[in-house]
Tab-separated table of C-alpha atoms and ligand atoms in Angstrom:
chain	number	residue	atom	x	y	z
A	1	MET	CA	87.260	46.432	36.877
A	2	ASN	CA	85.332	44.335	39.398
A	3	LYS	CA	83.219	45.932	42.072
A	4	VAL	CA	82.161	44.568	45.427
A	5	THR	CA	79.424	46.489	47.180
A	6	VAL	CA	80.016	46.516	50.880
A	7	LYS	CA	76.738	46.654	52.795
A	8	ILE	CA	77.143	46.669	56.534
A	9	ASN	CA	74.115	46.799	58.824
A	10	GLY	CA	73.354	50.257	60.033
A	11	GLU	CA	76.222	51.851	58.112
A	12	GLU	CA	76.502	53.533	54.717
A	13	ASP	CA	77.233	51.209	51.789
A	14	TYR	CA	80.397	51.631	49.804
A	15	ILE	CA	82.053	50.056	46.782
A	16	VAL	CA	85.409	48.307	46.661
A	17	ASN	CA	86.786	48.787	43.137
A	18	ILE	CA	89.209	46.006	42.196
A	19	GLY	CA	91.387	45.821	39.114
A	20	SER	CA	94.720	46.710	37.583
A	21	ASP	CA	96.069	50.150	36.684
A	22	LEU	CA	93.304	51.936	38.587
A	23	LEU	CA	95.436	54.638	40.246
A	24	LYS	CA	95.348	56.911	37.206
A	25	ASP	CA	91.539	56.773	37.433
A	26	ALA	CA	91.403	57.407	41.190
A	27	GLY	CA	90.092	60.958	40.710
A	28	SER	CA	87.217	59.957	38.457
A	29	ILE	CA	86.316	56.938	40.660
A	30	ILE	CA	86.245	59.200	43.726
A	31	SER	CA	84.274	61.908	41.935
A	32	GLU	CA	81.446	59.347	41.558
A	33	VAL	CA	80.995	59.370	45.339
A	34	HIS	CA	82.117	62.870	46.340
A	35	ALA	CA	81.819	66.310	44.759
A	36	PRO	CA	85.086	68.209	44.103
A	37	CYS	CA	86.494	69.516	47.392
A	38	ARG	CA	89.708	69.918	49.351
A	39	VAL	CA	91.476	66.564	49.743
A	40	ALA	CA	93.966	65.711	52.470
A	41	TYR	CA	96.038	63.023	50.779
A	42	ILE	CA	97.879	60.827	53.307
A	43	THR	CA	100.577	58.243	52.553
A	44	ASP	CA	103.935	56.939	53.799
A	45	PHE	CA	107.251	57.858	52.154
A	46	THR	CA	107.832	54.373	50.678
A	47	VAL	CA	104.482	53.958	48.950
A	48	GLY	CA	104.323	57.660	48.166
A	49	ALA	CA	107.615	57.533	46.233
A	50	HIS	CA	106.036	55.022	43.863
A	51	TYR	CA	102.497	56.264	43.413
A	52	THR	CA	101.795	59.768	44.786
A	53	ALA	CA	102.361	61.560	41.476
A	54	THR	CA	99.846	59.334	39.641
A	55	VAL	CA	97.143	59.592	42.305
A	56	VAL	CA	97.553	63.308	42.951
A	57	ASP	CA	97.527	64.159	39.207
A	58	SER	CA	94.383	62.097	38.801
A	59	LEU	CA	92.697	63.836	41.765
A	60	LYS	CA	93.612	67.276	40.399
A	61	ASP	CA	92.357	66.350	36.912
A	62	ALA	CA	89.017	65.437	38.499
A	63	GLY	CA	88.790	68.884	40.125
A	64	PHE	CA	89.998	68.136	43.674
A	65	GLU	CA	92.367	70.515	45.475
A	66	VAL	CA	95.060	68.328	47.047
A	67	PHE	CA	97.154	68.772	50.225
A	68	ILE	CA	99.822	66.096	50.763
A	69	PHE	CA	100.891	64.610	54.108
A	70	ALA	CA	103.511	61.822	54.196
A	71	PHE	CA	105.235	60.100	57.129
A	72	PRO	CA	107.943	57.411	57.589
A	73	ALA	CA	106.749	53.896	56.665
A	74	GLY	CA	106.188	51.199	59.263
A	75	GLU	CA	104.273	50.187	62.369
A	76	SER	CA	106.426	52.491	64.533
A	77	SER	CA	104.621	55.455	62.931
A	78	LYS	CA	101.157	54.160	63.896
A	79	ASN	CA	101.120	56.176	67.103
A	80	MET	CA	99.709	59.187	68.888
A	81	GLU	CA	102.463	61.474	67.567
A	82	THR	CA	101.753	60.853	63.857
A	83	TYR	CA	98.008	60.912	64.541
A	84	GLU	CA	98.314	64.327	66.179
A	85	LYS	CA	100.444	65.631	63.297
A	86	ILE	CA	97.765	64.498	60.848
A	87	LEU	CA	95.023	66.258	62.835
A	88	GLU	CA	97.061	69.490	62.954
A	89	PHE	CA	97.750	69.153	59.217
A	90	LEU	CA	94.004	68.832	58.547
A	91	ALA	CA	93.249	71.905	60.660
A	92	ASP	CA	96.143	73.967	59.203
A	93	ASN	CA	94.868	73.279	55.696
A	94	GLU	CA	91.300	74.160	56.644
A	95	ILE	CA	89.866	70.756	55.861
A	96	THR	CA	86.188	70.888	56.848
A	97	ARG	CA	83.450	68.320	57.351
A	98	SER	CA	82.484	68.550	53.680
A	99	ASP	CA	86.064	67.725	52.578
A	100	LEU	CA	87.774	64.392	52.162
A	101	ILE	CA	90.755	62.302	53.280
A	102	VAL	CA	92.264	60.019	50.634
A	103	GLU	CA	94.838	57.547	51.915
A	104	LEU	CA	97.265	55.475	49.881
A	105	GLY	CA	99.313	52.716	51.521
A	106	GLY	CA	99.356	49.534	53.550
A	107	GLY	CA	97.449	48.817	56.726
A	108	VAL	CA	99.466	51.318	58.749
A	109	VAL	CA	98.466	54.290	56.587
A	110	GLY	CA	94.900	52.952	56.380
A	111	ASP	CA	94.536	52.622	60.143
A	112	LEU	CA	96.073	56.030	60.886
A	113	ALA	CA	94.263	58.001	58.182
A	114	GLY	CA	91.036	56.141	58.933
A	115	PHE	CA	91.265	56.973	62.640
A	116	ALA	CA	92.011	60.626	61.813
A	117	ALA	CA	88.961	60.620	59.503
A	118	ALA	CA	86.839	59.021	62.238
A	119	THR	CA	87.726	61.640	64.809
A	120	TYR	CA	88.621	64.920	63.067
A	121	MET	CA	85.621	67.236	63.524
A	122	ARG	CA	83.726	64.175	64.858
A	123	GLY	CA	84.207	62.333	61.584
A	124	ILE	CA	84.775	63.190	57.927
A	125	ASP	CA	84.623	61.088	54.758
A	126	TYR	CA	87.625	59.089	53.619
A	127	VAL	CA	88.695	56.923	50.705
A	128	GLN	CA	91.083	54.006	51.051
A	129	ILE	CA	93.581	53.068	48.346
A	130	PRO	CA	95.236	49.974	49.855
A	131	THR	CA	98.582	49.035	48.296
A	132	SER	CA	99.629	46.001	50.353
A	133	LEU	CA	97.984	42.609	49.903
A	134	LEU	CA	97.083	42.563	53.602
A	135	ALA	CA	95.397	45.953	53.370
A	136	MET	CA	93.477	44.901	50.243
A	137	VAL	CA	92.184	41.588	51.580
A	138	ASP	CA	91.767	42.532	55.224
A	139	SER	CA	91.676	46.182	56.298
A	140	SER	CA	89.685	47.449	53.289
A	141	VAL	CA	86.525	45.850	54.729
A	142	GLY	CA	85.227	46.125	58.266
A	143	GLY	CA	85.731	49.773	59.130
A	144	LYS	CA	88.224	49.204	61.936
A	145	THR	CA	90.652	52.103	62.348
A	146	SER	CA	93.246	52.461	65.071
A	147	ILE	CA	96.612	53.526	66.407
A	148	ASP	CA	98.947	51.732	68.814
A	149	LEU	CA	99.553	52.814	72.411
A	150	GLU	CA	102.718	52.196	74.459
A	151	SER	CA	100.707	49.469	76.234
A	152	GLY	CA	99.743	47.565	73.107
A	153	LYS	CA	98.765	47.418	69.451
A	154	ASN	CA	95.502	48.892	68.130
A	155	LEU	CA	94.351	49.908	71.613
A	156	CYS	CA	92.946	53.267	70.525
A	157	GLY	CA	90.531	53.312	67.612
A	158	ALA	CA	87.075	53.669	66.148
A	159	PHE	CA	84.738	52.045	63.662
A	160	HIS	CA	84.494	54.272	60.580
A	161	GLN	CA	83.585	53.033	57.075
A	162	PRO	CA	85.265	54.579	54.004
A	163	ILE	CA	83.057	56.009	51.227
A	164	SER	CA	85.032	54.126	48.572
A	165	VAL	CA	87.967	51.708	48.286
A	166	ILE	CA	90.257	51.331	45.268
A	167	CYS	CA	92.370	48.156	45.063
A	168	SER	CA	94.770	48.417	42.149
A	169	VAL	CA	96.516	45.043	42.206
A	170	ASP	CA	99.380	46.148	39.921
A	171	THR	CA	100.754	48.104	42.911
A	172	LEU	CA	101.603	44.764	44.552
A	173	GLU	CA	104.490	44.430	42.103
A	174	THR	CA	106.581	46.833	44.224
A	175	LEU	CA	105.601	45.297	47.582
A	176	GLU	CA	108.434	43.456	49.384
A	177	LYS	CA	108.038	39.656	49.423
A	178	LYS	CA	107.715	39.318	53.216
A	179	TYR	CA	104.766	41.746	53.203
A	180	PHE	CA	103.190	39.984	50.231
A	181	ASP	CA	103.481	36.689	52.121
A	182	ASP	CA	101.737	38.264	55.144
A	183	GLY	CA	98.724	38.887	52.918
A	184	VAL	CA	98.883	35.331	51.545
A	185	ALA	CA	98.442	33.989	55.104
A	186	GLU	CA	95.162	35.918	55.444
A	187	ILE	CA	94.047	34.589	52.043
A	188	ILE	CA	94.743	31.008	53.174
A	189	LYS	CA	92.611	31.840	56.228
A	190	TYR	CA	89.646	32.721	53.976
A	191	GLY	CA	90.151	29.398	52.205
A	192	MET	CA	90.138	27.591	55.543
A	193	LEU	CA	86.927	29.404	56.453
A	194	GLY	CA	85.221	27.879	53.415
A	195	ASN	CA	86.141	29.795	50.243
A	196	GLU	CA	86.771	26.945	47.801
A	197	LYS	CA	87.698	29.205	44.866
A	198	ILE	CA	90.588	30.617	46.856
A	199	LEU	CA	91.787	27.144	47.809
A	200	LYS	CA	91.594	26.001	44.192
A	201	ILE	CA	93.623	28.970	42.922
A	202	LEU	CA	96.195	28.600	45.690
A	203	HIS	CA	96.602	24.868	45.104
A	204	SER	CA	96.988	25.352	41.355
A	205	CYS	CA	99.582	28.115	41.835
A	206	VAL	CA	101.755	26.677	44.573
A	207	GLU	CA	102.830	23.644	42.559
A	208	ASN	CA	106.191	24.262	40.893
A	209	HIS	CA	106.287	28.002	41.450
A	210	ASP	CA	109.557	29.922	41.668
A	211	ASN	CA	107.902	33.091	42.791
A	212	LEU	CA	104.472	33.039	44.405
A	213	TYR	CA	103.689	36.627	43.381
A	214	PHE	CA	104.206	35.852	39.676
A	215	ALA	CA	102.278	32.580	39.971
A	216	LEU	CA	99.330	34.394	41.583
A	217	LYS	CA	99.573	37.531	39.420
A	218	PRO	CA	96.886	36.553	36.854
A	219	PHE	CA	94.489	35.735	39.695
A	220	LEU	CA	95.121	38.678	42.005
A	221	SER	CA	91.941	40.604	41.221
A	222	GLU	CA	89.855	37.452	41.681
A	223	ILE	CA	91.652	36.544	44.912
A	224	VAL	CA	91.185	40.040	46.343
A	225	GLU	CA	87.492	39.989	45.390
A	226	GLU	CA	86.935	36.528	46.876
A	227	SER	CA	88.795	37.454	50.059
A	228	ILE	CA	86.771	40.626	50.518
A	229	SER	CA	83.498	38.766	49.895
A	230	THR	CA	84.437	36.138	52.471
A	231	LYS	CA	85.429	38.722	55.059
A	232	LEU	CA	82.229	40.620	54.343
A	233	ASN	CA	80.157	37.510	55.000
A	234	PHE	CA	81.537	37.346	58.507
A	235	VAL	CA	81.484	41.088	59.153
A	236	LYS	CA	78.136	42.221	57.799
A	237	SER	CA	75.955	40.673	60.463
A	238	ASP	CA	78.395	41.584	63.205
A	239	VAL	CA	79.724	45.092	62.657
A	240	TYR	CA	80.941	45.527	66.217
A	241	ASP	CA	82.832	42.278	66.561
A	242	ASN	CA	80.907	40.204	69.098
A	243	GLY	CA	79.807	37.036	67.317
A	244	LYS	CA	80.270	35.680	63.796
A	245	ARG	CA	83.153	38.036	63.129
A	246	GLN	CA	85.175	35.955	65.588
A	247	PHE	CA	85.689	33.328	62.857
A	248	LEU	CA	88.109	35.794	61.264
A	249	ASN	CA	90.368	35.177	64.263
A	250	LEU	CA	91.323	31.746	62.901
A	251	GLY	CA	95.035	31.295	63.657
A	252	HIS	CA	95.103	34.692	65.355
A	253	THR	CA	95.029	33.803	69.079
A	254	ILE	CA	98.194	31.726	68.764
A	255	GLY	CA	99.437	34.094	66.027
A	256	HIS	CA	99.148	37.146	68.289
A	257	ALA	CA	100.908	35.231	71.065
A	258	ILE	CA	103.774	34.425	68.671
A	259	GLU	CA	104.029	38.070	67.527
A	260	HIS	CA	103.988	39.289	71.129
A	261	ALA	CA	106.461	36.675	72.420
A	262	SER	CA	108.867	37.440	69.530
A	263	ARG	CA	108.552	41.169	70.349
A	264	TYR	CA	107.077	41.599	66.865
A	265	ALA	CA	110.197	40.213	65.133
A	266	ILE	CA	107.879	37.634	63.515
A	267	PRO	CA	105.499	39.491	61.171
A	268	HIS	CA	101.730	39.198	61.575
A	269	GLY	CA	100.927	36.928	58.603
A	270	HIS	CA	103.846	34.616	59.331
A	271	ALA	CA	102.654	34.262	62.942
A	272	VAL	CA	99.065	33.634	61.793
A	273	ALA	CA	100.316	30.915	59.425
A	274	VAL	CA	101.928	29.112	62.372
A	275	GLY	CA	98.745	29.757	64.389
A	276	MET	CA	96.576	28.038	61.753
A	277	CYS	CA	98.877	24.984	61.605
A	278	SER	CA	99.056	24.796	65.402
A	279	ILE	CA	95.317	24.978	66.011
A	280	ALA	CA	94.714	22.296	63.360
A	281	ARG	CA	97.266	19.993	65.012
A	282	ALA	CA	95.772	20.601	68.464
A	283	GLY	CA	92.237	20.165	67.064
A	284	GLU	CA	93.124	16.734	65.682
A	285	LYS	CA	94.589	15.650	69.002
A	286	MET	CA	91.406	16.830	70.776
A	287	ASN	CA	89.229	14.922	68.245
A	288	ILE	CA	87.572	18.122	67.014
A	289	THR	CA	89.392	18.264	63.688
A	290	GLU	CA	89.103	15.592	60.998
A	291	GLU	CA	92.269	13.516	60.706
A	292	GLY	CA	94.598	14.644	57.933
A	293	THR	CA	93.456	18.292	58.104
A	294	ALA	CA	96.606	19.467	59.890
A	295	ASN	CA	98.785	17.810	57.242
A	296	ASN	CA	96.812	19.472	54.436
A	297	VAL	CA	96.915	22.924	56.030
A	298	THR	CA	100.583	22.625	56.840
A	299	ALA	CA	101.411	21.448	53.303
A	300	LEU	CA	99.614	24.427	51.724
A	301	ILE	CA	101.189	26.932	54.083
A	302	ARG	CA	104.652	25.468	53.555
A	303	ALA	CA	104.156	25.479	49.776
A	304	CYS	CA	103.347	29.199	49.986
A	305	GLY	CA	106.704	29.733	51.679
A	306	LEU	CA	105.224	30.544	55.082
A	307	PRO	CA	106.360	28.986	58.398
A	308	THR	CA	104.397	26.136	59.973
A	309	SER	CA	105.966	25.950	63.435
A	310	THR	CA	107.794	28.071	66.012
A	311	ILE	CA	110.668	27.544	68.420
A	312	ILE	CA	108.939	29.690	71.061
A	313	SER	CA	107.890	27.474	73.986
A	314	PRO	CA	104.201	26.806	74.793
A	315	VAL	CA	104.721	28.417	78.235
A	316	ASP	CA	106.054	31.637	76.725
A	317	LEU	CA	103.173	31.655	74.223
A	318	TYR	CA	100.659	31.086	77.016
A	319	ASN	CA	102.016	34.043	78.984
A	320	SER	CA	101.820	36.217	75.873
A	321	ALA	CA	98.280	35.028	75.114
A	322	LEU	CA	97.147	36.103	78.590
A	323	SER	CA	97.756	39.702	77.597
A	324	ASP	CA	95.574	39.374	74.443
A	325	LYS	CA	92.706	41.871	74.479
A	326	LYS	CA	90.385	39.338	72.822
A	327	ARG	CA	90.276	37.230	75.991
A	328	ARG	CA	87.001	37.688	77.879
A	329	GLY	CA	86.885	36.837	81.606
A	330	GLY	CA	88.271	33.409	82.479
A	331	GLU	CA	87.329	31.972	79.082
A	332	ILE	CA	88.862	32.065	75.648
A	333	SER	CA	87.109	31.486	72.310
A	334	LEU	CA	89.159	29.602	69.764
A	335	VAL	CA	88.383	29.085	66.092
A	336	ILE	CA	89.144	25.450	65.309
A	337	PRO	CA	89.022	23.799	61.879
A	338	VAL	CA	86.541	20.916	61.815
A	339	LYS	CA	87.953	20.008	58.413
A	340	PHE	CA	89.593	21.778	55.496
A	341	GLY	CA	87.260	24.674	54.636
A	342	GLU	CA	85.031	24.485	57.733
A	343	CYS	CA	85.662	25.904	61.192
A	344	GLU	CA	83.849	26.258	64.482
A	345	ILE	CA	84.204	28.416	67.572
A	346	LYS	CA	84.765	26.644	70.872
A	347	LYS	CA	85.104	28.118	74.342
A	348	PHE	CA	87.812	26.944	76.715
A	349	LYS	CA	88.842	27.856	80.239
A	350	ILE	CA	91.885	30.057	79.961
A	351	ASP	CA	94.204	27.537	81.666
A	352	GLU	CA	93.204	24.869	79.104
A	353	LEU	CA	94.989	27.017	76.535
A	354	LYS	CA	98.340	25.902	77.961
A	355	ASN	CA	97.531	22.301	77.076
A	356	ILE	CA	96.197	23.293	73.635
A	357	LEU	CA	99.423	25.166	72.916
A	358	THR	CA	101.464	22.140	73.990
A	359	LEU	CA	99.403	19.901	71.690
A	360	GLY	CA	99.589	22.258	68.713
A	361	VAL	CA	102.955	23.958	68.659
A	362	LYS	CA	105.827	21.808	67.490
B	1	LIG	N1	91.893	47.909	60.140
B	1	LIG	C1	91.912	46.626	59.955
B	1	LIG	O1	90.885	45.958	59.823
B	1	LIG	C2	93.235	45.939	59.853
B	1	LIG	C3	93.287	44.607	59.431
B	1	LIG	C4	94.534	44.006	59.317
B	1	LIG	C5	95.686	44.705	59.630
B	1	LIG	N2	95.591	45.997	60.061
B	1	LIG	C6	96.808	46.759	60.384
B	1	LIG	O2	97.594	46.852	59.205
B	1	LIG	C7	98.963	46.971	59.559
B	1	LIG	C8	99.760	46.022	58.720
B	1	LIG	O3	99.505	46.279	57.359
B	1	LIG	P1	100.636	46.151	56.247
B	1	LIG	O4	101.233	44.797	56.288
B	1	LIG	O5	100.066	46.661	54.989
B	1	LIG	O6	101.784	47.107	56.824
B	1	LIG	P2	102.382	48.490	56.324
B	1	LIG	O7	101.353	49.485	56.060
B	1	LIG	O8	103.447	48.830	57.293
B	1	LIG	O9	103.045	48.086	54.933
B	1	LIG	C9	104.162	47.240	54.931
B	1	LIG	C10	105.347	47.903	54.218
B	1	LIG	O10	105.113	47.814	52.828
B	1	LIG	C11	105.210	49.098	52.238
B	1	LIG	N3	104.276	49.078	51.121
B	1	LIG	C12	102.915	49.004	51.174
B	1	LIG	N4	102.415	48.914	49.938
B	1	LIG	C13	103.470	48.940	49.074
B	1	LIG	C14	103.612	48.871	47.669
B	1	LIG	N5	102.555	48.674	46.873
B	1	LIG	N6	104.855	48.956	47.141
B	1	LIG	C15	105.947	49.096	47.937
B	1	LIG	N7	105.885	49.123	49.273
B	1	LIG	C16	104.668	49.053	49.838
B	1	LIG	C17	104.908	50.082	53.344
B	1	LIG	O11	105.499	51.333	53.079
B	1	LIG	C18	105.539	49.372	54.541
B	1	LIG	O12	106.914	49.635	54.572
B	1	LIG	C19	99.053	46.724	61.035
B	1	LIG	O13	99.231	47.932	61.698
B	1	LIG	C20	97.711	46.101	61.391
B	1	LIG	O14	97.337	46.371	62.718
B	1	LIG	C21	94.392	46.619	60.163
B	2	LIG	ZN1	95.346	39.097	60.574
């Protein structure tokens, strides 16, 4: 088992445990950071059907008293209604401030359970057991928790760090391909932000693969660890998302616009993949990005089976981008690759974005 210690300024440290077949040890791993107590175990029905028995048995063996809450899988559950049900469940089962929430699932369960943990009785401890690649490489570090409002995604949330994270990469075997690919897009992003090990593994695996999951399988623990370390580098000096953390938005401004304009028919990672190709193409045309970079990025993304372009028009994307919460005043900050593995943040007037979209999206 590999361990990454997450140290974030001003917050408690915690360990991300990474390996295979860790679910049966969840109870003993958690007992290293929390005394036996009542545990509210939260999952969705899909993930729960695969792994609840193993995790709950392990928690009970370690002396925890477990209360199970499960809800229908998917983004449509990440709302006020499920959040309220979780809070009532915690209260009904007399979970107190010295007790614990343990969540098992993808980013939806993580965000919901994390937000409940952040707010129930003004905050209680929680443990994350991410089971999607996206949740392992992205949401397990950073402490962002949230739910969606009618007006938009992730509009209601809080920063709340878990006390422990357990990434058991064998669980990815049951994850649907499209969700696995979403996580791959974020991994490519970490490569583009300078993680050479990730790029090397990806390049060696994408040649002649029939199935990307099986090609990457021997490297999953290493990839998750490298991804988390890269994210941590950008997060640790910028817990509240004002400066360096913005690099993690590579491909995301255009990506969010694509998700929004497609009414979320195009999944997050797929949209981010197109966003990374588009910003590299536009960067080259604006003489910010070294020539050939766009071709390299596009080739890697295509080889991973992710899309590299969209049929949505630049005007429609521009209108969607205007509603992005990351826009500040009349300016927009864009992360642009200078070359493969190195990016910079540049500010543009918001109406320049229309031209950038026209240059990049094809
Ligand atoms: N907090 C953060 O920092 C952060 C970062 C990135 C994304 N997010 C959020 O994460 C969400 C997306 O995450 P996601 O892609 O994991 O979505 P998700 O949680 O909806 O999971 C995708 C689907 O895969 C299923 N699933 C998950 N793990 C599985 C497994 N091992 N085996 C079988 N099925 C499995 C789920 O039941 C679901 O149907 C979004 O709501 C996004 O806003 C949060
Ligand atoms: Zn993302």
